[in-house]
Amino acid sequence: MKRSETFISLFLVVVAWQLASYFFPVYLFPPVNLIGAELLALIVDQQGYQALSTFARILAGMAGAFIFGGFLAFLMGRSDLFNRLVYPVVNLLQGVPALSWVVIAIIWFRHTEFRIWFIMVATTLPAFTFQLLDSYRAISKDLMEMTLSFRPSRLDYLRVLVLPTVVPGILTAWKVNLGNASRVVVVAELVGATSGIGYQLLQSQQLFNLAAAIAWTITLVVFVLITQSILIVIENRVLRYRATSERGL
Amino acid sequence: MSMNAILFDAVGKQFSGSDRGNGEEWAVRDLSFSVAKGEVIAVVGKTGCGKSTMFNLLSGLIEPSKGRIEVEGKDPYADFNALQGRIGIIFQNDRLMPWRTALDNVCLGLELQNKLPKAEQQKKSRAWLEKLHLSGYENAYPHELSGGMKQRVAISRAFALNPSVLLCDEPFSALDEITANTLRQEFVNLVSHSDMTAMFITHSIDEALTVASRVLVFGRPARVVLDVAVNGAETSRDRAKAEIREALAL
């Protein structure tokens, strides 16, 4: 999609919203200028740190899930026994709703930041584990035999074969989990924190201030889009060796 | 100390039911032969006769169920690391790493051997690419090269190591006839100007007679049913060809 088309599409949504604001009360459809003022207030009133704490929580949680998930995936890929023991557990974790983790974390842990980190790790761990395990298992047998024929050390084998093979899977896992993590962090903050975008959304709801709620939501969406763009830039750089076809379907 | 570069002594390889799906099966049975240092031999046999299993045994990727294998006096499976840099392999398909440029692919073996500084590794690899007419393609990724060019990179990768034993598993079978002929001739020139011991697996009798001074014919499961020497004379080649055809027909 061209940039101009994206711009036109978003502009039409804004116009429709503004038109709706003429026919509905402010608490249902606040005018666009009011939402803009709320967005400006986030910066002027120095409330940006609330958003930054949310972004930090998302990244810390994902980093934790990536490290643990990567470790589990590696062990599951290396050992059939470990895989048979751990796979059902990770699969079970995948079915636990984010809200259940929120309740469990509130009961188990006192420290707010640890609670949120735990919730983030618990909810994104299964997806990271399965995606990284699939990437590990997708290592070509031909390339494996070719590399082994040079009789490399374990570390060299990981460096020259395993790591480059799983990189596309790692990037995909980060892109997919980012959206998931941004949704979960808001729920975690809504129920179990006194700062962050989730907490600010709760405040907005209690004050019936939809303009502020939308302003906080836009902030989170922009963060996700910027992070996705950074990941795409990294992906294009790291995976530049991939063949592309001039004609697409 | 053995003077053989390669020795197979009553080697057997059996795959279990779970590996092959229909009970235990011998892919290689009582396989015995030796290859002297500097000798170039070809192995021919019908599809599924266990040539590739023998190849994997020889490169140390799988363990024999019975018998003894030696490469340069070492067991390629048990003394796996001791043979680092001494065995070069050219596979049926190029097996290039798609994320590495042609130069980096050629450097791979030298990099894993880690005996030369990086600049030296690259210099040596560039020289091999040049020798195989790939100057100017050092920074190309595999998807940017033709099938023949990719196989040339794979050949450069094997030769760059300067191995004492070179194993080739039908390296030109996936190429068109003209490219295969050119590469085959280049291969023969490279091997004849070195003191390498080479084993060349092929299903083409003509190819075997072109590249090797001795041809082994495998029966099924893999065992030697004919061991024939070939010299340059036309009559010797014709006689060898007839004998190989007869052995394969059995």
JSON list of C-alpha atoms in Angstrom, two decimals, chain B residues 32-149:
[
{"chain": "B", "resi": 32, "resn": "SER", "atom": "CA", "xyz": [35.95, -54.23, 1.75]},
{"chain": "B", "resi": 33, "resn": "PHE", "atom": "CA", "xyz": [38.25, -52.17, -0.43]},
{"chain": "B", "resi": 34, "resn": "SER", "atom": "CA", "xyz": [41.22, -49.85, -0.10]},
{"chain": "B", "resi": 35, "resn": "VAL", "atom": "CA", "xyz": [42.38, -46.74, -1.92]},
{"chain": "B", "resi": 36, "resn": "ALA", "atom": "CA", "xyz": [46.07, -45.90, -2.14]},
{"chain": "B", "resi": 37, "resn": "LYS", "atom": "CA", "xyz": [47.34, -42.40, -1.45]},
{"chain": "B", "resi": 38, "resn": "GLY", "atom": "CA", "xyz": [47.02, -40.17, -4.52]},
{"chain": "B", "resi": 39, "resn": "GLU", "atom": "CA", "xyz": [44.72, -42.62, -6.29]},
{"chain": "B", "resi": 40, "resn": "VAL", "atom": "CA", "xyz": [41.51, -41.41, -7.97]},
{"chain": "B", "resi": 41, "resn": "ILE", "atom": "CA", "xyz": [38.74, -43.98, -7.92]},
{"chain": "B", "resi": 42, "resn": "ALA", "atom": "CA", "xyz": [35.13, -43.93, -9.02]},
{"chain": "B", "resi": 43, "resn": "VAL", "atom": "CA", "xyz": [32.28, -45.89, -7.49]},
{"chain": "B", "resi": 44, "resn": "VAL", "atom": "CA", "xyz": [29.33, -46.83, -9.68]},
{"chain": "B", "resi": 45, "resn": "GLY", "atom": "CA", "xyz": [26.19, -48.70, -8.78]},
{"chain": "B", "resi": 46, "resn": "LYS", "atom": "CA", "xyz": [22.48, -48.72, -9.31]},
{"chain": "B", "resi": 47, "resn": "THR", "atom": "CA", "xyz": [20.21, -46.31, -7.48]},
{"chain": "B", "resi": 48, "resn": "GLY", "atom": "CA", "xyz": [19.67, -47.39, -3.87]},
{"chain": "B", "resi": 49, "resn": "CYS", "atom": "CA", "xyz": [22.72, -49.66, -3.75]},
{"chain": "B", "resi": 50, "resn": "GLY", "atom": "CA", "xyz": [24.08, -47.87, -0.66]},
{"chain": "B", "resi": 51, "resn": "LYS", "atom": "CA", "xyz": [26.63, -45.56, -2.32]},
{"chain": "B", "resi": 52, "resn": "SER", "atom": "CA", "xyz": [25.44, -42.59, -0.28]},
{"chain": "B", "resi": 53, "resn": "THR", "atom": "CA", "xyz": [25.47, -44.63, 2.94]},
{"chain": "B", "resi": 54, "resn": "MET", "atom": "CA", "xyz": [29.07, -45.61, 2.18]},
{"chain": "B", "resi": 55, "resn": "PHE", "atom": "CA", "xyz": [29.76, -41.91, 1.57]},
{"chain": "B", "resi": 56, "resn": "ASN", "atom": "CA", "xyz": [28.28, -40.94, 4.95]},
{"chain": "B", "resi": 57, "resn": "LEU", "atom": "CA", "xyz": [30.27, -43.71, 6.66]},
{"chain": "B", "resi": 58, "resn": "LEU", "atom": "CA", "xyz": [33.42, -42.48, 4.99]},
{"chain": "B", "resi": 59, "resn": "SER", "atom": "CA", "xyz": [32.85, -38.88, 5.99]},
{"chain": "B", "resi": 60, "resn": "GLY", "atom": "CA", "xyz": [32.18, -39.95, 9.58]},
{"chain": "B", "resi": 61, "resn": "LEU", "atom": "CA", "xyz": [28.59, -38.73, 9.65]},
{"chain": "B", "resi": 62, "resn": "ILE", "atom": "CA", "xyz": [27.23, -42.18, 10.58]},
{"chain": "B", "resi": 63, "resn": "GLU", "atom": "CA", "xyz": [28.70, -45.07, 12.57]},
{"chain": "B", "resi": 64, "resn": "PRO", "atom": "CA", "xyz": [29.27, -48.50, 10.98]},
{"chain": "B", "resi": 65, "resn": "SER", "atom": "CA", "xyz": [27.31, -51.40, 12.51]},
{"chain": "B", "resi": 66, "resn": "LYS", "atom": "CA", "xyz": [30.33, -53.64, 11.97]},
{"chain": "B", "resi": 67, "resn": "GLY", "atom": "CA", "xyz": [33.78, -53.67, 10.41]},
{"chain": "B", "resi": 68, "resn": "ARG", "atom": "CA", "xyz": [36.55, -51.08, 10.31]},
{"chain": "B", "resi": 69, "resn": "ILE", "atom": "CA", "xyz": [36.92, -47.87, 8.33]},
{"chain": "B", "resi": 70, "resn": "GLU", "atom": "CA", "xyz": [40.11, -45.81, 8.13]},
{"chain": "B", "resi": 71, "resn": "VAL", "atom": "CA", "xyz": [40.82, -42.51, 6.45]},
{"chain": "B", "resi": 72, "resn": "GLU", "atom": "CA", "xyz": [44.50, -41.58, 6.62]},
{"chain": "B", "resi": 73, "resn": "GLY", "atom": "CA", "xyz": [44.83, -44.15, 9.39]},
{"chain": "B", "resi": 74, "resn": "LYS", "atom": "CA", "xyz": [42.03, -42.64, 11.52]},
{"chain": "B", "resi": 75, "resn": "ASP", "atom": "CA", "xyz": [38.52, -43.85, 12.21]},
{"chain": "B", "resi": 76, "resn": "PRO", "atom": "CA", "xyz": [36.37, -41.11, 10.61]},
{"chain": "B", "resi": 77, "resn": "TYR", "atom": "CA", "xyz": [33.55, -41.63, 13.13]},
{"chain": "B", "resi": 78, "resn": "ALA", "atom": "CA", "xyz": [35.43, -42.27, 16.39]},
{"chain": "B", "resi": 79, "resn": "ASP", "atom": "CA", "xyz": [38.30, -39.86, 15.61]},
{"chain": "B", "resi": 80, "resn": "PHE", "atom": "CA", "xyz": [35.93, -37.32, 14.08]},
{"chain": "B", "resi": 81, "resn": "ASN", "atom": "CA", "xyz": [37.85, -34.18, 15.06]},
{"chain": "B", "resi": 82, "resn": "ALA", "atom": "CA", "xyz": [41.27, -35.63, 14.23]},
{"chain": "B", "resi": 83, "resn": "LEU", "atom": "CA", "xyz": [40.37, -35.50, 10.54]},
{"chain": "B", "resi": 84, "resn": "GLN", "atom": "CA", "xyz": [39.44, -31.81, 10.54]},
{"chain": "B", "resi": 85, "resn": "GLY", "atom": "CA", "xyz": [40.66, -30.17, 7.33]},
{"chain": "B", "resi": 86, "resn": "ARG", "atom": "CA", "xyz": [41.82, -33.48, 5.84]},
{"chain": "B", "resi": 87, "resn": "ILE", "atom": "CA", "xyz": [38.59, -34.50, 4.12]},
{"chain": "B", "resi": 88, "resn": "GLY", "atom": "CA", "xyz": [37.00, -32.30, 1.47]},
{"chain": "B", "resi": 89, "resn": "ILE", "atom": "CA", "xyz": [33.51, -33.09, 0.25]},
{"chain": "B", "resi": 90, "resn": "ILE", "atom": "CA", "xyz": [31.63, -32.09, -2.88]},
{"chain": "B", "resi": 91, "resn": "PHE", "atom": "CA", "xyz": [27.98, -33.04, -2.58]},
{"chain": "B", "resi": 92, "resn": "GLN", "atom": "CA", "xyz": [25.40, -33.86, -5.23]},
{"chain": "B", "resi": 93, "resn": "ASN", "atom": "CA", "xyz": [23.76, -30.46, -4.73]},
{"chain": "B", "resi": 94, "resn": "ASP", "atom": "CA", "xyz": [25.82, -27.38, -3.95]},
{"chain": "B", "resi": 95, "resn": "ARG", "atom": "CA", "xyz": [24.76, -27.08, -0.28]},
{"chain": "B", "resi": 96, "resn": "LEU", "atom": "CA", "xyz": [25.77, -23.42, -0.14]},
{"chain": "B", "resi": 97, "resn": "MET", "atom": "CA", "xyz": [24.63, -21.39, 2.83]},
{"chain": "B", "resi": 98, "resn": "PRO", "atom": "CA", "xyz": [22.09, -18.93, 1.35]},
{"chain": "B", "resi": 99, "resn": "TRP", "atom": "CA", "xyz": [23.01, -16.18, 3.84]},
{"chain": "B", "resi": 100, "resn": "ARG", "atom": "CA", "xyz": [26.71, -16.24, 2.85]},
{"chain": "B", "resi": 101, "resn": "THR", "atom": "CA", "xyz": [28.21, -14.69, -0.25]},
{"chain": "B", "resi": 102, "resn": "ALA", "atom": "CA", "xyz": [30.15, -16.89, -2.69]},
{"chain": "B", "resi": 103, "resn": "LEU", "atom": "CA", "xyz": [33.42, -15.82, -1.05]},
{"chain": "B", "resi": 104, "resn": "ASP", "atom": "CA", "xyz": [32.14, -16.47, 2.48]},
{"chain": "B", "resi": 105, "resn": "ASN", "atom": "CA", "xyz": [30.89, -19.90, 1.40]},
{"chain": "B", "resi": 106, "resn": "VAL", "atom": "CA", "xyz": [34.31, -20.81, 0.04]},
{"chain": "B", "resi": 107, "resn": "CYS", "atom": "CA", "xyz": [35.88, -19.50, 3.27]},
{"chain": "B", "resi": 108, "resn": "LEU", "atom": "CA", "xyz": [33.67, -21.71, 5.45]},
{"chain": "B", "resi": 109, "resn": "GLY", "atom": "CA", "xyz": [36.01, -24.68, 5.82]},
{"chain": "B", "resi": 110, "resn": "LEU", "atom": "CA", "xyz": [39.05, -22.47, 6.43]},
{"chain": "B", "resi": 111, "resn": "GLU", "atom": "CA", "xyz": [37.07, -20.41, 8.93]},
{"chain": "B", "resi": 112, "resn": "LEU", "atom": "CA", "xyz": [36.05, -23.52, 10.90]},
{"chain": "B", "resi": 113, "resn": "GLN", "atom": "CA", "xyz": [39.59, -24.85, 10.75]},
{"chain": "B", "resi": 114, "resn": "ASN", "atom": "CA", "xyz": [40.73, -21.50, 12.17]},
{"chain": "B", "resi": 115, "resn": "LYS", "atom": "CA", "xyz": [44.38, -21.93, 11.29]},
{"chain": "B", "resi": 116, "resn": "LEU", "atom": "CA", "xyz": [44.81, -18.92, 9.00]},
{"chain": "B", "resi": 117, "resn": "PRO", "atom": "CA", "xyz": [44.09, -15.24, 9.66]},
{"chain": "B", "resi": 118, "resn": "LYS", "atom": "CA", "xyz": [40.88, -14.02, 8.04]},
{"chain": "B", "resi": 119, "resn": "ALA", "atom": "CA", "xyz": [42.74, -12.03, 5.35]},
{"chain": "B", "resi": 120, "resn": "GLU", "atom": "CA", "xyz": [44.65, -15.18, 4.35]},
{"chain": "B", "resi": 121, "resn": "GLN", "atom": "CA", "xyz": [41.45, -17.23, 4.27]},
{"chain": "B", "resi": 122, "resn": "GLN", "atom": "CA", "xyz": [39.87, -14.69, 1.94]},
{"chain": "B", "resi": 123, "resn": "LYS", "atom": "CA", "xyz": [42.96, -14.49, -0.27]},
{"chain": "B", "resi": 124, "resn": "LYS", "atom": "CA", "xyz": [43.03, -18.25, -0.66]},
{"chain": "B", "resi": 125, "resn": "SER", "atom": "CA", "xyz": [39.29, -18.42, -1.31]},
{"chain": "B", "resi": 126, "resn": "ARG", "atom": "CA", "xyz": [39.46, -15.63, -3.91]},
{"chain": "B", "resi": 127, "resn": "ALA", "atom": "CA", "xyz": [42.24, -17.53, -5.68]},
{"chain": "B", "resi": 128, "resn": "TRP", "atom": "CA", "xyz": [40.05, -20.64, -5.88]},
{"chain": "B", "resi": 129, "resn": "LEU", "atom": "CA", "xyz": [37.08, -18.67, -7.16]},
{"chain": "B", "resi": 130, "resn": "GLU", "atom": "CA", "xyz": [39.35, -17.16, -9.81]},
{"chain": "B", "resi": 131, "resn": "LYS", "atom": "CA", "xyz": [40.68, -20.60, -10.74]},
{"chain": "B", "resi": 132, "resn": "LEU", "atom": "CA", "xyz": [37.08, -21.73, -11.28]},
{"chain": "B", "resi": 133, "resn": "HIS", "atom": "CA", "xyz": [36.24, -18.65, -13.39]},
{"chain": "B", "resi": 134, "resn": "LEU", "atom": "CA", "xyz": [34.14, -16.89, -10.76]},
{"chain": "B", "resi": 135, "resn": "SER", "atom": "CA", "xyz": [36.09, -13.65, -10.44]},
{"chain": "B", "resi": 136, "resn": "GLY", "atom": "CA", "xyz": [33.67, -10.78, -9.99]},
{"chain": "B", "resi": 137, "resn": "TYR", "atom": "CA", "xyz": [31.10, -12.97, -8.24]},
{"chain": "B", "resi": 138, "resn": "GLU", "atom": "CA", "xyz": [32.76, -12.99, -4.81]},
{"chain": "B", "resi": 139, "resn": "ASN", "atom": "CA", "xyz": [30.01, -10.91, -3.25]},
{"chain": "B", "resi": 140, "resn": "ALA", "atom": "CA", "xyz": [27.10, -12.62, -4.99]},
{"chain": "B", "resi": 141, "resn": "TYR", "atom": "CA", "xyz": [24.63, -14.59, -2.88]},
{"chain": "B", "resi": 142, "resn": "PRO", "atom": "CA", "xyz": [23.81, -18.15, -4.01]},
{"chain": "B", "resi": 143, "resn": "HIS", "atom": "CA", "xyz": [20.38, -17.17, -5.37]},
{"chain": "B", "resi": 144, "resn": "GLU", "atom": "CA", "xyz": [22.14, -14.77, -7.73]},
{"chain": "B", "resi": 145, "resn": "LEU", "atom": "CA", "xyz": [24.22, -17.57, -9.30]},
{"chain": "B", "resi": 146, "resn": "SER", "atom": "CA", "xyz": [23.33, -20.22, -11.88]},
{"chain": "B", "resi": 147, "resn": "GLY", "atom": "CA", "xyz": [23.38, -23.94, -11.00]},
{"chain": "B", "resi": 148, "resn": "GLY", "atom": "CA", "xyz": [26.80, -24.42, -12.61]},
{"chain": "B", "resi": 149, "resn": "MET", "atom": "CA", "xyz": [28.24, -21.39, -10.83]}
]
